[in-house]
Amino acid sequence: MSEQRTRPTTNVDDPILRAENLRKRFGGIVAVDGASFEVERGSITGLIGPNGAGKSTTFNLITGVYRPDGGSVVFDGGDVTGHSPERIANQGLVRTFQIARELPEMTVLENMMLGPQNQLGESIWRSVTPVVRNEVIQEEKQLRERAWETLELFEIDHLAEEYASSLSGGQRKLLELARALLTDPDMLLLDEPMAGVNPSLEKKLLERIHDLQDEGYSFLLVEHDMDVIMNHCERVIVMHQGELLAEGLPAEIQGDEAVIEAYLGGDV
Amino acid sequence: MSERTIDTDRWKGDLLLLAKIVAATYVGFASLGLVTGVPINEVAGFLVTVTFFAASFALVTLALNLHWGYTGLFNIGVAGFMAIGVYTMAVLTASPDASPAGLGLPIPVGVVAGVLVAALVGAVIALPALRVRSDYFAIITLGFSEIVRLSITSGTLREIEVGDRVYGTGGGSGIGYTPVDSVIPWLFDRPGIGLLGDLLYGIGGLVGITTSIINRLLYALVIIAFVVAVYALLQRLAYSPFGRVLKAIREDEVAARSLGKNTKYAKIKVFALGCGLMGLAGILWMGSRSLVTPESFMPVVTFYIFVALIVGGSGSNTGSIVGGFVFAAFLWEGPRFLRTIARANLDTRSPPTIYDAALELAAFDVMPLVGYFIGSLDEFRWILIGVALVLLMVYRPEGLLGDRKEIAAATDLSQRQGGESDE
């Protein structure tokens, strides 16, 4: 059984992300115990599992927040195992967090402007040298335009000049996703993007994700809302106790005995 | 409508605000002094001293604001980095015949080297120190600043014989050198500028202000010039994408890294830059005496700077200058001026203890108690600083200018192209 779990059983034609045999231990607790899966390029893939299944830890291992004890992560054909979060983000794999990490004492616009990668003005001397600074100002004007457009897309442009700390929980989720988009990613890892988001906003968010998918973005999302997973994901990965339990189409997962048992708390 | 006007408007507004605060304070102190019969020379001397300390405090506070206010680096080793700057300059510029001997280099070389060495040491300290969490970082910087001070005091570094000369830090008795403020008399020895000097001294003589006060005033203006330059530099940094990264590090470093920002390099760069500026401030401030000793760099100096930053408003460069000024004028020098006034007008014999003063109070004589307070003013100033901090925390925890939204961007973000404005 466990031999089977370390190798994905279903075929993915063109994987953008491949995790192989990932392991992470915290003291005596094995949070992730040999998880392997692949995410199809241009797909929306769901990652589900009961609490403590190791979903968030897996996210942290993929995005470099934690260094894996074993296994490898391959993103877009390149090995990114153990790389720093900033390096992984620079390669186009960007994440959001389960509890939104907005930058509270910065305005919504400032938060957004942080997204774009490799800005000229991130070097000290370009920012302070009199003539060279004009280039920085020019770039800022272009980025400002993109930031406003993205805020409009997410319909939080009326909050642009408020501190991020004054936003509601759902608005923070929107801000985090909008900010992640400005990094020009190829793939987004969303950790419970719908948690704390009201139904109408949730609908809007899902529409946005589908639009982005049409533009070629890939998504891996952790979500507890089964309706979201079953109706919006092409593929579903199920984790349980740090291991991969099942993988397949939503319909297959829905009928999987092992999955039902894991969720209903039967003996495994 | 153009971006440039918005930029200059913001600066103009801040300068105006600063000028108002300074002018109101000076007019207030001067009229208080003159009305109560303090000689004009003493009033002028007091105002010059306030200016000197205000500019010095403002310079260090600006550097600390870069660390703490912008980046959230809890550096409580400010005194140590100032010491490195001053001692580097002292060793390089002291006369080779003095004891301990120096290298006898020109003062500008010493100043530049002091700044560079402080920045370099900052970068080296940052490599290991920035790997730990912020509270441990604070302990490391405090420990480092004490290591610097105790090393300077230590017998090992006190005297180092090289050839037939004895170099070293001089231990507790320090190093003597030509002070940095000798630049003013030096300038007035030049042919053209000398005339200006004679003119200023002449005007001073007419209203009864001594030449030494005029020299001190001119040196304070030199420090102010440095404050302006550093302020302009830091404002540009603050209003730039780099400043945005710094703020993001302060707010949530994990989030900044997840957005692809290399926070480690940013932190090292900003720490080194801030330490260099602290070295510069130390040189201009403490280096204007002709002797440097380790006692000038007790941890309490760092505490003063933090008070100034908190008063002014952490996270604002303009606030840092306001904080430095308010600290120097009201908490540092202000009480001494009140003492001068009191001594000129009241019978302020000071009883030896507060108990004696209380006994006389029982006889309905308030004056001995007042006299006691005035006599122990240097100690009571501590209570004043404490009370001021408590009041500030209760009524204005964000500091005098800390509530302003200073957006970290090189252009006005609320404006959009194509004439579409948000208003």
JSON list of C-alpha atoms in Angstrom, two decimals, chain A residues 36-201:
[
{"chain": "A", "resi": 36, "resn": "SER", "atom": "CA", "xyz": [4.56, 12.56, -4.08]},
{"chain": "A", "resi": 37, "resn": "PHE", "atom": "CA", "xyz": [2.28, 14.23, -6.63]},
{"chain": "A", "resi": 38, "resn": "GLU", "atom": "CA", "xyz": [2.25, 16.20, -9.82]},
{"chain": "A", "resi": 39, "resn": "VAL", "atom": "CA", "xyz": [0.30, 19.25, -10.95]},
{"chain": "A", "resi": 40, "resn": "GLU", "atom": "CA", "xyz": [-0.72, 19.59, -14.57]},
{"chain": "A", "resi": 41, "resn": "ARG", "atom": "CA", "xyz": [0.30, 22.79, -16.34]},
{"chain": "A", "resi": 42, "resn": "GLY", "atom": "CA", "xyz": [-2.64, 25.14, -16.73]},
{"chain": "A", "resi": 43, "resn": "SER", "atom": "CA", "xyz": [-4.90, 23.25, -14.37]},
{"chain": "A", "resi": 44, "resn": "ILE", "atom": "CA", "xyz": [-6.66, 24.02, -11.13]},
{"chain": "A", "resi": 45, "resn": "THR", "atom": "CA", "xyz": [-5.70, 21.24, -8.78]},
{"chain": "A", "resi": 46, "resn": "GLY", "atom": "CA", "xyz": [-7.17, 20.83, -5.31]},
{"chain": "A", "resi": 47, "resn": "LEU", "atom": "CA", "xyz": [-5.28, 19.57, -2.29]},
{"chain": "A", "resi": 48, "resn": "ILE", "atom": "CA", "xyz": [-7.56, 18.28, 0.43]},
{"chain": "A", "resi": 49, "resn": "GLY", "atom": "CA", "xyz": [-7.32, 16.27, 3.60]},
{"chain": "A", "resi": 50, "resn": "PRO", "atom": "CA", "xyz": [-8.47, 16.31, 7.21]},
{"chain": "A", "resi": 51, "resn": "ASN", "atom": "CA", "xyz": [-6.87, 18.71, 9.69]},
{"chain": "A", "resi": 52, "resn": "GLY", "atom": "CA", "xyz": [-3.28, 17.74, 10.37]},
{"chain": "A", "resi": 53, "resn": "ALA", "atom": "CA", "xyz": [-2.95, 15.87, 7.09]},
{"chain": "A", "resi": 54, "resn": "GLY", "atom": "CA", "xyz": [0.15, 17.92, 6.24]},
{"chain": "A", "resi": 55, "resn": "LYS", "atom": "CA", "xyz": [-1.30, 20.19, 3.53]},
{"chain": "A", "resi": 56, "resn": "SER", "atom": "CA", "xyz": [0.10, 23.47, 4.82]},
{"chain": "A", "resi": 57, "resn": "THR", "atom": "CA", "xyz": [3.44, 21.88, 5.64]},
{"chain": "A", "resi": 58, "resn": "THR", "atom": "CA", "xyz": [3.58, 20.56, 2.08]},
{"chain": "A", "resi": 59, "resn": "PHE", "atom": "CA", "xyz": [2.96, 24.11, 0.84]},
{"chain": "A", "resi": 60, "resn": "ASN", "atom": "CA", "xyz": [5.74, 25.37, 3.07]},
{"chain": "A", "resi": 61, "resn": "LEU", "atom": "CA", "xyz": [8.10, 22.69, 1.78]},
{"chain": "A", "resi": 62, "resn": "ILE", "atom": "CA", "xyz": [7.33, 23.51, -1.85]},
{"chain": "A", "resi": 63, "resn": "THR", "atom": "CA", "xyz": [7.73, 27.26, -1.43]},
{"chain": "A", "resi": 64, "resn": "GLY", "atom": "CA", "xyz": [10.92, 27.16, 0.61]},
{"chain": "A", "resi": 65, "resn": "VAL", "atom": "CA", "xyz": [9.49, 28.36, 3.92]},
{"chain": "A", "resi": 66, "resn": "TYR", "atom": "CA", "xyz": [10.65, 25.02, 5.38]},
{"chain": "A", "resi": 67, "resn": "ARG", "atom": "CA", "xyz": [13.55, 22.95, 4.13]},
{"chain": "A", "resi": 68, "resn": "PRO", "atom": "CA", "xyz": [12.48, 19.34, 3.48]},
{"chain": "A", "resi": 69, "resn": "ASP", "atom": "CA", "xyz": [14.18, 16.54, 5.39]},
{"chain": "A", "resi": 70, "resn": "GLY", "atom": "CA", "xyz": [13.97, 14.42, 2.26]},
{"chain": "A", "resi": 71, "resn": "GLY", "atom": "CA", "xyz": [12.54, 14.31, -1.23]},
{"chain": "A", "resi": 72, "resn": "SER", "atom": "CA", "xyz": [12.59, 16.84, -4.04]},
{"chain": "A", "resi": 73, "resn": "VAL", "atom": "CA", "xyz": [10.52, 19.59, -5.62]},
{"chain": "A", "resi": 74, "resn": "VAL", "atom": "CA", "xyz": [10.77, 20.22, -9.35]},
{"chain": "A", "resi": 75, "resn": "PHE", "atom": "CA", "xyz": [9.13, 23.35, -10.71]},
{"chain": "A", "resi": 76, "resn": "ASP", "atom": "CA", "xyz": [8.90, 24.02, -14.43]},
{"chain": "A", "resi": 77, "resn": "GLY", "atom": "CA", "xyz": [11.67, 21.54, -15.18]},
{"chain": "A", "resi": 78, "resn": "GLY", "atom": "CA", "xyz": [14.13, 22.91, -12.60]},
{"chain": "A", "resi": 79, "resn": "ASP", "atom": "CA", "xyz": [14.98, 21.52, -9.18]},
{"chain": "A", "resi": 80, "resn": "VAL", "atom": "CA", "xyz": [13.97, 24.02, -6.47]},
{"chain": "A", "resi": 81, "resn": "THR", "atom": "CA", "xyz": [14.34, 21.75, -3.45]},
{"chain": "A", "resi": 82, "resn": "GLY", "atom": "CA", "xyz": [15.50, 23.71, -0.41]},
{"chain": "A", "resi": 83, "resn": "HIS", "atom": "CA", "xyz": [15.80, 27.00, -2.26]},
{"chain": "A", "resi": 84, "resn": "SER", "atom": "CA", "xyz": [14.98, 30.22, -0.41]},
{"chain": "A", "resi": 85, "resn": "PRO", "atom": "CA", "xyz": [11.39, 31.52, -0.65]},
{"chain": "A", "resi": 86, "resn": "GLU", "atom": "CA", "xyz": [12.49, 34.62, -2.57]},
{"chain": "A", "resi": 87, "resn": "ARG", "atom": "CA", "xyz": [14.35, 32.52, -5.14]},
{"chain": "A", "resi": 88, "resn": "ILE", "atom": "CA", "xyz": [11.35, 30.25, -5.69]},
{"chain": "A", "resi": 89, "resn": "ALA", "atom": "CA", "xyz": [9.03, 33.25, -5.97]},
{"chain": "A", "resi": 90, "resn": "ASN", "atom": "CA", "xyz": [11.39, 34.79, -8.52]},
{"chain": "A", "resi": 91, "resn": "GLN", "atom": "CA", "xyz": [11.10, 31.64, -10.63]},
{"chain": "A", "resi": 92, "resn": "GLY", "atom": "CA", "xyz": [7.36, 32.11, -10.88]},
{"chain": "A", "resi": 93, "resn": "LEU", "atom": "CA", "xyz": [5.99, 29.92, -8.08]},
{"chain": "A", "resi": 94, "resn": "VAL", "atom": "CA", "xyz": [4.13, 32.25, -5.73]},
{"chain": "A", "resi": 95, "resn": "ARG", "atom": "CA", "xyz": [1.93, 31.47, -2.77]},
{"chain": "A", "resi": 96, "resn": "THR", "atom": "CA", "xyz": [-0.64, 32.97, -0.46]},
{"chain": "A", "resi": 97, "resn": "PHE", "atom": "CA", "xyz": [-1.06, 32.05, 3.18]},
{"chain": "A", "resi": 98, "resn": "GLN", "atom": "CA", "xyz": [-3.79, 30.35, 5.18]},
{"chain": "A", "resi": 99, "resn": "ILE", "atom": "CA", "xyz": [-3.99, 33.40, 7.43]},
{"chain": "A", "resi": 100, "resn": "ALA", "atom": "CA", "xyz": [-3.55, 36.31, 5.04]},
{"chain": "A", "resi": 101, "resn": "ARG", "atom": "CA", "xyz": [-0.19, 38.00, 5.43]},
{"chain": "A", "resi": 102, "resn": "GLU", "atom": "CA", "xyz": [-1.05, 41.51, 4.42]},
{"chain": "A", "resi": 103, "resn": "LEU", "atom": "CA", "xyz": [1.47, 44.16, 5.49]},
{"chain": "A", "resi": 104, "resn": "PRO", "atom": "CA", "xyz": [-0.74, 45.95, 8.02]},
{"chain": "A", "resi": 105, "resn": "GLU", "atom": "CA", "xyz": [0.87, 49.38, 8.36]},
{"chain": "A", "resi": 106, "resn": "MET", "atom": "CA", "xyz": [1.25, 49.82, 4.63]},
{"chain": "A", "resi": 107, "resn": "THR", "atom": "CA", "xyz": [-1.56, 50.97, 2.39]},
{"chain": "A", "resi": 108, "resn": "VAL", "atom": "CA", "xyz": [-3.28, 48.59, -0.01]},
{"chain": "A", "resi": 109, "resn": "LEU", "atom": "CA", "xyz": [-1.45, 50.28, -2.90]},
{"chain": "A", "resi": 110, "resn": "GLU", "atom": "CA", "xyz": [1.92, 49.95, -1.15]},
{"chain": "A", "resi": 111, "resn": "ASN", "atom": "CA", "xyz": [1.16, 46.28, -0.63]},
{"chain": "A", "resi": 112, "resn": "MET", "atom": "CA", "xyz": [0.39, 45.89, -4.31]},
{"chain": "A", "resi": 113, "resn": "MET", "atom": "CA", "xyz": [3.48, 47.78, -5.45]},
{"chain": "A", "resi": 114, "resn": "LEU", "atom": "CA", "xyz": [5.62, 45.29, -3.59]},
{"chain": "A", "resi": 115, "resn": "GLY", "atom": "CA", "xyz": [4.56, 42.53, -5.97]},
{"chain": "A", "resi": 116, "resn": "PRO", "atom": "CA", "xyz": [6.46, 43.24, -9.20]},
{"chain": "A", "resi": 117, "resn": "GLN", "atom": "CA", "xyz": [9.82, 41.48, -9.38]},
{"chain": "A", "resi": 118, "resn": "ASN", "atom": "CA", "xyz": [13.25, 43.03, -9.95]},
{"chain": "A", "resi": 119, "resn": "GLN", "atom": "CA", "xyz": [12.20, 46.66, -9.71]},
{"chain": "A", "resi": 120, "resn": "LEU", "atom": "CA", "xyz": [14.92, 49.15, -10.65]},
{"chain": "A", "resi": 121, "resn": "GLY", "atom": "CA", "xyz": [14.38, 51.14, -7.50]},
{"chain": "A", "resi": 122, "resn": "GLU", "atom": "CA", "xyz": [15.12, 48.20, -5.25]},
{"chain": "A", "resi": 123, "resn": "SER", "atom": "CA", "xyz": [18.78, 49.13, -5.50]},
{"chain": "A", "resi": 124, "resn": "ILE", "atom": "CA", "xyz": [19.92, 51.87, -3.12]},
{"chain": "A", "resi": 125, "resn": "TRP", "atom": "CA", "xyz": [22.04, 53.85, -5.54]},
{"chain": "A", "resi": 126, "resn": "ARG", "atom": "CA", "xyz": [19.37, 53.98, -8.27]},
{"chain": "A", "resi": 127, "resn": "SER", "atom": "CA", "xyz": [16.89, 55.30, -5.74]},
{"chain": "A", "resi": 128, "resn": "VAL", "atom": "CA", "xyz": [19.09, 58.13, -4.50]},
{"chain": "A", "resi": 129, "resn": "THR", "atom": "CA", "xyz": [21.22, 59.20, -7.49]},
{"chain": "A", "resi": 130, "resn": "PRO", "atom": "CA", "xyz": [19.62, 62.35, -8.96]},
{"chain": "A", "resi": 131, "resn": "VAL", "atom": "CA", "xyz": [19.36, 61.62, -12.70]},
{"chain": "A", "resi": 132, "resn": "VAL", "atom": "CA", "xyz": [19.12, 57.83, -12.50]},
{"chain": "A", "resi": 133, "resn": "ARG", "atom": "CA", "xyz": [16.19, 58.21, -10.14]},
{"chain": "A", "resi": 134, "resn": "ASN", "atom": "CA", "xyz": [14.05, 59.42, -13.05]},
{"chain": "A", "resi": 135, "resn": "GLU", "atom": "CA", "xyz": [14.07, 55.89, -14.48]},
{"chain": "A", "resi": 136, "resn": "VAL", "atom": "CA", "xyz": [12.82, 54.63, -11.14]},
{"chain": "A", "resi": 137, "resn": "ILE", "atom": "CA", "xyz": [10.02, 57.19, -11.18]},
{"chain": "A", "resi": 138, "resn": "GLN", "atom": "CA", "xyz": [9.06, 56.17, -14.73]},
{"chain": "A", "resi": 139, "resn": "GLU", "atom": "CA", "xyz": [8.91, 52.53, -13.73]},
{"chain": "A", "resi": 140, "resn": "GLU", "atom": "CA", "xyz": [6.88, 53.39, -10.66]},
{"chain": "A", "resi": 141, "resn": "LYS", "atom": "CA", "xyz": [4.29, 55.10, -12.86]},
{"chain": "A", "resi": 142, "resn": "GLN", "atom": "CA", "xyz": [3.94, 51.99, -15.00]},
{"chain": "A", "resi": 143, "resn": "LEU", "atom": "CA", "xyz": [3.69, 49.72, -11.97]},
{"chain": "A", "resi": 144, "resn": "ARG", "atom": "CA", "xyz": [1.15, 52.06, -10.39]},
{"chain": "A", "resi": 145, "resn": "GLU", "atom": "CA", "xyz": [-1.02, 51.62, -13.45]},
{"chain": "A", "resi": 146, "resn": "ARG", "atom": "CA", "xyz": [-0.86, 47.84, -13.20]},
{"chain": "A", "resi": 147, "resn": "ALA", "atom": "CA", "xyz": [-1.54, 47.96, -9.48]},
{"chain": "A", "resi": 148, "resn": "TRP", "atom": "CA", "xyz": [-4.69, 50.04, -10.01]},
{"chain": "A", "resi": 149, "resn": "GLU", "atom": "CA", "xyz": [-5.92, 47.79, -12.82]},
{"chain": "A", "resi": 150, "resn": "THR", "atom": "CA", "xyz": [-5.47, 44.69, -10.70]},
{"chain": "A", "resi": 151, "resn": "LEU", "atom": "CA", "xyz": [-7.23, 46.32, -7.76]},
{"chain": "A", "resi": 152, "resn": "GLU", "atom": "CA", "xyz": [-10.15, 47.16, -10.04]},
{"chain": "A", "resi": 153, "resn": "LEU", "atom": "CA", "xyz": [-10.21, 43.58, -11.26]},
{"chain": "A", "resi": 154, "resn": "PHE", "atom": "CA", "xyz": [-10.57, 42.41, -7.68]},
{"chain": "A", "resi": 155, "resn": "GLU", "atom": "CA", "xyz": [-12.97, 45.24, -6.92]},
{"chain": "A", "resi": 156, "resn": "ILE", "atom": "CA", "xyz": [-11.04, 46.57, -3.94]},
{"chain": "A", "resi": 157, "resn": "ASP", "atom": "CA", "xyz": [-9.82, 49.74, -5.66]},
{"chain": "A", "resi": 158, "resn": "HIS", "atom": "CA", "xyz": [-12.00, 51.86, -3.37]},
{"chain": "A", "resi": 159, "resn": "LEU", "atom": "CA", "xyz": [-9.75, 50.74, -0.51]},
{"chain": "A", "resi": 160, "resn": "ALA", "atom": "CA", "xyz": [-6.50, 51.57, -2.32]},
{"chain": "A", "resi": 161, "resn": "GLU", "atom": "CA", "xyz": [-5.34, 54.23, 0.10]},
{"chain": "A", "resi": 162, "resn": "GLU", "atom": "CA", "xyz": [-6.41, 52.56, 3.32]},
{"chain": "A", "resi": 163, "resn": "TYR", "atom": "CA", "xyz": [-3.98, 50.74, 5.55]},
{"chain": "A", "resi": 164, "resn": "ALA", "atom": "CA", "xyz": [-4.17, 47.01, 4.88]},
{"chain": "A", "resi": 165, "resn": "SER", "atom": "CA", "xyz": [-4.89, 46.49, 8.59]},
{"chain": "A", "resi": 166, "resn": "SER", "atom": "CA", "xyz": [-8.28, 48.15, 8.17]},
{"chain": "A", "resi": 167, "resn": "LEU", "atom": "CA", "xyz": [-9.47, 45.58, 5.60]},
{"chain": "A", "resi": 168, "resn": "SER", "atom": "CA", "xyz": [-11.86, 42.75, 6.46]},
{"chain": "A", "resi": 169, "resn": "GLY", "atom": "CA", "xyz": [-10.65, 39.16, 6.47]},
{"chain": "A", "resi": 170, "resn": "GLY", "atom": "CA", "xyz": [-12.07, 38.43, 3.03]},
{"chain": "A", "resi": 171, "resn": "GLN", "atom": "CA", "xyz": [-10.68, 41.64, 1.57]},
{"chain": "A", "resi": 172, "resn": "ARG", "atom": "CA", "xyz": [-7.25, 40.70, 2.90]},
{"chain": "A", "resi": 173, "resn": "LYS", "atom": "CA", "xyz": [-7.50, 37.40, 1.05]},
{"chain": "A", "resi": 174, "resn": "LEU", "atom": "CA", "xyz": [-8.34, 39.30, -2.13]},
{"chain": "A", "resi": 175, "resn": "LEU", "atom": "CA", "xyz": [-5.45, 41.70, -1.56]},
{"chain": "A", "resi": 176, "resn": "GLU", "atom": "CA", "xyz": [-3.04, 38.83, -1.05]},
{"chain": "A", "resi": 177, "resn": "LEU", "atom": "CA", "xyz": [-4.13, 37.14, -4.25]},
{"chain": "A", "resi": 178, "resn": "ALA", "atom": "CA", "xyz": [-4.04, 40.40, -6.21]},
{"chain": "A", "resi": 179, "resn": "ARG", "atom": "CA", "xyz": [-0.57, 41.17, -4.84]},
{"chain": "A", "resi": 180, "resn": "ALA", "atom": "CA", "xyz": [0.66, 37.67, -5.75]},
{"chain": "A", "resi": 181, "resn": "LEU", "atom": "CA", "xyz": [-0.58, 38.20, -9.32]},
{"chain": "A", "resi": 182, "resn": "LEU", "atom": "CA", "xyz": [1.58, 41.32, -9.68]},
{"chain": "A", "resi": 183, "resn": "THR", "atom": "CA", "xyz": [4.67, 39.14, -9.24]},
{"chain": "A", "resi": 184, "resn": "ASP", "atom": "CA", "xyz": [3.93, 37.70, -12.72]},
{"chain": "A", "resi": 185, "resn": "PRO", "atom": "CA", "xyz": [3.85, 34.11, -11.54]},
{"chain": "A", "resi": 186, "resn": "ASP", "atom": "CA", "xyz": [3.40, 30.99, -13.65]},
{"chain": "A", "resi": 187, "resn": "MET", "atom": "CA", "xyz": [1.77, 29.11, -10.83]},
{"chain": "A", "resi": 188, "resn": "LEU", "atom": "CA", "xyz": [-0.07, 30.13, -7.69]},
{"chain": "A", "resi": 189, "resn": "LEU", "atom": "CA", "xyz": [-0.34, 28.07, -4.52]},
{"chain": "A", "resi": 190, "resn": "LEU", "atom": "CA", "xyz": [-3.39, 29.26, -2.61]},
{"chain": "A", "resi": 191, "resn": "ASP", "atom": "CA", "xyz": [-3.78, 28.13, 1.01]},
{"chain": "A", "resi": 192, "resn": "GLU", "atom": "CA", "xyz": [-7.50, 28.19, 1.82]},
{"chain": "A", "resi": 193, "resn": "PRO", "atom": "CA", "xyz": [-8.31, 31.20, -0.38]},
{"chain": "A", "resi": 194, "resn": "MET", "atom": "CA", "xyz": [-12.03, 30.99, 0.45]},
{"chain": "A", "resi": 195, "resn": "ALA", "atom": "CA", "xyz": [-11.74, 30.82, 4.23]},
{"chain": "A", "resi": 196, "resn": "GLY", "atom": "CA", "xyz": [-13.57, 33.79, 5.74]},
{"chain": "A", "resi": 197, "resn": "VAL", "atom": "CA", "xyz": [-14.78, 35.02, 2.37]},
{"chain": "A", "resi": 198, "resn": "ASN", "atom": "CA", "xyz": [-18.53, 35.63, 2.03]},
{"chain": "A", "resi": 199, "resn": "PRO", "atom": "CA", "xyz": [-20.44, 33.68, -0.66]},
{"chain": "A", "resi": 200, "resn": "SER", "atom": "CA", "xyz": [-20.79, 36.50, -3.19]},
{"chain": "A", "resi": 201, "resn": "LEU", "atom": "CA", "xyz": [-17.11, 37.37, -2.85]}
]
